[in-house]
XYZ file of C-alpha atoms in Angstrom:
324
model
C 36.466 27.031 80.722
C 36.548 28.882 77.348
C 40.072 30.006 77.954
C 41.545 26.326 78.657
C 39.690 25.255 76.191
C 41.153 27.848 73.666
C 44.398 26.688 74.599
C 43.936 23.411 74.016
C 42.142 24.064 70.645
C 45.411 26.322 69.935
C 47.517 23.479 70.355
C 45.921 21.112 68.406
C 44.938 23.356 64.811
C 47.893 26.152 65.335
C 48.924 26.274 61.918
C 52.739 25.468 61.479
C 55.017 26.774 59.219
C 57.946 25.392 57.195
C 60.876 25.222 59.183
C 64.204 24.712 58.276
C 62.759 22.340 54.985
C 60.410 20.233 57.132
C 56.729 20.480 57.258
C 56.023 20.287 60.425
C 51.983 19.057 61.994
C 49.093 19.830 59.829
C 45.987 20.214 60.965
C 43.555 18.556 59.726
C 40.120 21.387 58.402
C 36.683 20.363 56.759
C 35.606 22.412 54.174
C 32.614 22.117 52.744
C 31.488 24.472 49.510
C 33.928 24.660 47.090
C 32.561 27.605 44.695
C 34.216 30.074 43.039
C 35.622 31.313 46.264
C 35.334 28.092 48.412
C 37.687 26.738 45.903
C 40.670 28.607 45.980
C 40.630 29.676 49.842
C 40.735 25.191 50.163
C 43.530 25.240 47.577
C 45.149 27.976 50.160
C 44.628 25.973 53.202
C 46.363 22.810 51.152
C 49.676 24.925 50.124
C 49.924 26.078 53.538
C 50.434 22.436 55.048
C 46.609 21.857 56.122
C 45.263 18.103 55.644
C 41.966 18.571 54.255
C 38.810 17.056 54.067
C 36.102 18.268 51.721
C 32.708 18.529 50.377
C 30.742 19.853 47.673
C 27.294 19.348 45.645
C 29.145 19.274 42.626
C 31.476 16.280 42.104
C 33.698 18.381 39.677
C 34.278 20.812 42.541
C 35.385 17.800 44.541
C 37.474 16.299 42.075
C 39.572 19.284 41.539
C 40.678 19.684 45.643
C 41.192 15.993 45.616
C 43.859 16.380 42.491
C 45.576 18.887 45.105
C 45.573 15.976 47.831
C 42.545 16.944 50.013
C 40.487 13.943 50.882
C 36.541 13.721 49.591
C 33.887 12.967 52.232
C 30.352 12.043 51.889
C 28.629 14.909 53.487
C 28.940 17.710 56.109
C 28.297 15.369 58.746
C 31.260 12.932 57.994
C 33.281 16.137 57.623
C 32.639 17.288 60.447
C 33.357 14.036 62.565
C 37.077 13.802 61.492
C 38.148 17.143 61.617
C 39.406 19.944 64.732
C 38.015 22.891 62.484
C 35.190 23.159 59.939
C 34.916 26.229 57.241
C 32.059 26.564 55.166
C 31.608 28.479 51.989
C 27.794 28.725 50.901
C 25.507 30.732 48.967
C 22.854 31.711 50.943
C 21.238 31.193 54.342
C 19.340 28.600 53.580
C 22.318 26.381 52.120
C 23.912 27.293 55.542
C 20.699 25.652 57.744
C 20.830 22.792 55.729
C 24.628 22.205 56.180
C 24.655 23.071 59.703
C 21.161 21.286 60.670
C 19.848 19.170 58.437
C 20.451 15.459 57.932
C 23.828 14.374 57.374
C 24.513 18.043 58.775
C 27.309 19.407 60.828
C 25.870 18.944 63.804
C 24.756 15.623 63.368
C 28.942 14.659 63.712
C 30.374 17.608 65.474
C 32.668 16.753 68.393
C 33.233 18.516 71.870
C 36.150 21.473 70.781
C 35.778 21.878 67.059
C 35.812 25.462 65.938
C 33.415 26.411 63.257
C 33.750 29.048 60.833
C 31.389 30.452 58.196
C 32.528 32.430 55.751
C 29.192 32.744 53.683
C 27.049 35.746 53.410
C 23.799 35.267 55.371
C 21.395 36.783 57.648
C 23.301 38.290 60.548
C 20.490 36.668 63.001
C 21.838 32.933 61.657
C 25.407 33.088 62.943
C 23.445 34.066 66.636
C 21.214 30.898 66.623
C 24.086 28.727 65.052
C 26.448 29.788 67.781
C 23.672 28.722 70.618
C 23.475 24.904 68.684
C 27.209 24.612 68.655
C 27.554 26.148 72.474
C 25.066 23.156 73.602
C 27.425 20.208 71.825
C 30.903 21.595 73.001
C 32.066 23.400 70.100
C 32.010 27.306 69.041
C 30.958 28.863 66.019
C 32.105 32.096 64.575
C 31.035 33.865 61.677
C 33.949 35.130 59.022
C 32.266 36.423 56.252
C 34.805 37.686 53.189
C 35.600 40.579 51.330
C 38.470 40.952 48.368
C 36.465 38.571 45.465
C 37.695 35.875 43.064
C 41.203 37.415 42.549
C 41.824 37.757 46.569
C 40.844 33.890 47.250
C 43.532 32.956 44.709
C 45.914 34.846 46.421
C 45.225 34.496 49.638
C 44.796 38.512 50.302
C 41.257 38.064 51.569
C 39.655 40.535 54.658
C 37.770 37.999 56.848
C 34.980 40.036 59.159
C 35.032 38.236 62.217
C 31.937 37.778 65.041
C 31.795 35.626 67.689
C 33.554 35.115 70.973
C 36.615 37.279 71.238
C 38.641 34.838 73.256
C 38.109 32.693 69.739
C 39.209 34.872 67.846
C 42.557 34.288 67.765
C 42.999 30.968 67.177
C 40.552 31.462 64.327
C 42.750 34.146 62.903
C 45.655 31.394 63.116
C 43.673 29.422 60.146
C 41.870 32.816 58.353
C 45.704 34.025 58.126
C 46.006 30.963 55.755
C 43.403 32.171 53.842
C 43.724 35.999 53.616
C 45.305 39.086 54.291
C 43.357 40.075 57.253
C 40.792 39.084 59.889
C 38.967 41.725 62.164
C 37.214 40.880 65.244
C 33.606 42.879 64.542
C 31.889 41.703 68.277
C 29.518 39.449 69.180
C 27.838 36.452 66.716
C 26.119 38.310 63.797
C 28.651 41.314 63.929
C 30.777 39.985 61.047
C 27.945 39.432 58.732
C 26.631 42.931 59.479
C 29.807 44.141 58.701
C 29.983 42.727 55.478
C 26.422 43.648 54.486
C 27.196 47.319 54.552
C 30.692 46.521 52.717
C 28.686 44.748 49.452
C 25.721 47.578 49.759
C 28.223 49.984 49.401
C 30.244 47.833 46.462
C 27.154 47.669 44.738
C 26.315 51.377 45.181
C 30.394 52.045 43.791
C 29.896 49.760 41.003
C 26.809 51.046 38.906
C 28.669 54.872 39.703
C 31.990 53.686 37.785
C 29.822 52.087 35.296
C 27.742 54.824 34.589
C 30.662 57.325 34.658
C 33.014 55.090 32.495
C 30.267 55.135 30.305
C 29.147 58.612 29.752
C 32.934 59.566 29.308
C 33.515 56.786 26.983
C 30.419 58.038 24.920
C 31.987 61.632 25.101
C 34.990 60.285 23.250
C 37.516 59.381 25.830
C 39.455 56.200 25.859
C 38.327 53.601 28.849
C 42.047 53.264 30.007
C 42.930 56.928 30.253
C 39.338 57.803 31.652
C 40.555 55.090 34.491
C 43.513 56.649 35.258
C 42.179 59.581 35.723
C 39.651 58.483 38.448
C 41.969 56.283 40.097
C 44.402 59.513 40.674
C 41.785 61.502 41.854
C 38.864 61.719 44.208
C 36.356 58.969 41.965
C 38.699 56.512 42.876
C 37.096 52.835 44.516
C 37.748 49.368 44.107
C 34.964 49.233 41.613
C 36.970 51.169 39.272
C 41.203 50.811 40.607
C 41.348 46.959 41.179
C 37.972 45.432 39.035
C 37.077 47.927 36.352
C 33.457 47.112 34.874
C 35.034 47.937 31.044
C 35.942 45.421 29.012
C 39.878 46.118 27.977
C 40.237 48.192 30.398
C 41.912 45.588 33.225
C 43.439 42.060 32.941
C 42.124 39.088 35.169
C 38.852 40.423 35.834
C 35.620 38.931 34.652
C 35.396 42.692 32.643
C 37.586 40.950 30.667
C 36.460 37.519 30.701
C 32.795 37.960 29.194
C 32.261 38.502 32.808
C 32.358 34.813 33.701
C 33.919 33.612 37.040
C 33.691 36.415 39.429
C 31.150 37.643 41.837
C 27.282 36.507 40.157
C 24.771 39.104 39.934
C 22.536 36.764 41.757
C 24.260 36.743 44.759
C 24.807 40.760 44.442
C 20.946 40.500 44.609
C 21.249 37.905 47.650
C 23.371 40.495 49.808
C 21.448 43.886 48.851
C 18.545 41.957 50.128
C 19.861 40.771 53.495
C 21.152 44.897 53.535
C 17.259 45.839 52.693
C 15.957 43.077 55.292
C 18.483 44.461 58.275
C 17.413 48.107 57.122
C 13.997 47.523 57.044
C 14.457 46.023 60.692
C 16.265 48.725 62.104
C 14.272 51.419 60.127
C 17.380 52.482 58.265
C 17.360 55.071 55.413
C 19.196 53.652 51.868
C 17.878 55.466 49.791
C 20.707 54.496 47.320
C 21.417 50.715 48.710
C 17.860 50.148 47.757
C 18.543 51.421 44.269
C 21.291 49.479 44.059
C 19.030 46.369 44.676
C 16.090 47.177 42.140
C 19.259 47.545 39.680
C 20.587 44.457 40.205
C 17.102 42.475 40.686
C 15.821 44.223 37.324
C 19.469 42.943 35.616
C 18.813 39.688 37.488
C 15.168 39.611 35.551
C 17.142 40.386 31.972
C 19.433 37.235 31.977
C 22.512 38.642 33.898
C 22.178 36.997 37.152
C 24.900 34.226 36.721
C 26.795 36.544 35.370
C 29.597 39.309 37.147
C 27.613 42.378 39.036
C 30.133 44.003 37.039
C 28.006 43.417 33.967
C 25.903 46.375 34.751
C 28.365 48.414 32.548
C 26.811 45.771 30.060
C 23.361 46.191 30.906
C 23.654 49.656 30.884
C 25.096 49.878 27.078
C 22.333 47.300 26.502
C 19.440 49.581 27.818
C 21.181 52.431 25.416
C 20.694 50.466 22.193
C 17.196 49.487 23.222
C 15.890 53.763 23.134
């Protein structure tokens, strides 16, 4: 049954490419939370021939994707009744229960054969009972949480974590591909969202170790840009410090050099450590330094940071200096 229906689901939202100048079908996505992230991976979906349907909170979010031709619904429910596929793009489990489950919610429109996709970051137990719901009403759910940031939703390079059934997973990928880089099937429901726990743990851990080091060599009188080279041509070398450096001047289009506005907020670094603590406290896990990671962030949270960039603790950190 799963199988025949996968092919018939393949038929219906395979994307399709430009061919020979003509667009050929569309299919027609919901997406519903149209953040930071939300709204460039709907921009993607747009360019790459989808017909869209979208929602958002904030009408300004809305009024952007309808100036690139997606079509504005009244909530998750309507969304979710005129669409084959529906991706969501929340901030925290709670948003995702209410979208999913409460009134006006996805499942209060869902039809027999859509395929749902969340790409938020949530409890890894959530995706498990959402799966069950959509399994009762004819429809799958996977989760897809992201990795890559602001930068890799513009440009469509995002790594989507997949979990869920595997014989979905490849139609799924079909619409991700729009979206990102790469998808990787993780397992079962939950396994994606596990995955990407440990992945923003151990950003969070990276990111306080390249501030910290750009700082004490900065302070010992080397220039940010050289003292960046030199890690990212030997063995300090990470993300944190090759493709979002936590200096200001140090990289272009990153929120290091944006007053760090418009990236990745503290608050939701604070979010994700604690869904890491939660699922290591559960397991009886050892982190030692995940859990330092998590006072850091909560304590920069506490001292006015928390809508801004987790790569303000470089910030915070200069701001704890003058305070001695």
């Amino acid at each position: 049954m799963a199988g025949l229906r996968t092919q018939v689901f393949k038929q219906v939202i395979c994307v399709h490419h430009v061919y020979n100048g003509a667009k050929r079908f569309a299919s027609r996505i919901g997406f519903i939370g149209l953040g930071n992230m939300g709204g460039s991976m709907a921009k993607n979906l747009i360019v790459k021939g989808h017909r869209l349907s979208v929602f958002d909170t904030n009408p300004q979010a809305v009024a952007n994707l309808v100036e690139e031709g997606a079509t504005a619904l009244r909530n998750p429910a309507d969304i979710a009744k005129n669409v084959e596929c529906v991706i969501t793009m929340l901030p925290n489990t709670s948003h995702v229960l209410e979208t999913y489950q409460g009134e006006n919610g996805i499942f209060q429109g869902i039809q027999a054969g859509t395929l749902l996709i969340d790409s938020s970051t949530i409890d890894p137990s959530v995706p498990k009972q959402l799966s069950s719901l959509a399994k009762n009403q004819g429809a799958v759910f996977l989760d897809a949480p992201v990795s890559g940031g602001v930068n890799a939703a513009k440009a469509g390079s995002l790594t989507f974590m997949v979990g869920g059934q595997a014989d979905e997973f490849e139609p799924a990928k079909e619409i991700l591909s729009c979206m990102g880089a790469r998808a990787v099937y993780c397992g079962p429901s939950g396994s994606g969202q596990a995955a990407k726990l440990c992945n923003n743990m151990l950003l969070a851990i990276s990111m306080i170790g390249t501030a910290e080091a750009m700082n004490l060599g900065i302070r010992l009188g080397l220039q940010p840009k050289l003292l960046a080279e030199i890690f990212n041509s030997s063995t300090g070398r990470c993300w944190s410090s090759e493709m979002y450096n936590p200096v200001p001047g140090t990289m272009e289009n990153v929120p290091s050099a944006n007053n760090y506005e418009g990236g990745f907020g503290t608050n939701l670094m604070v979010k994700d450590l604690g869904l890491a603590q939660d699922a290591a406290t559960r397991t009886q896990t050892p982190v030692m330094l995940g859990s330092l990671a998590h006072q850091t962030y909560r304590i920069m949270s506490a001292h006015g940071f928390g809508n801004k960039d987790f790569s303000s603790v470089y910030k915070y950190i200069q701001e704890i200096e003058k305070s001695r």
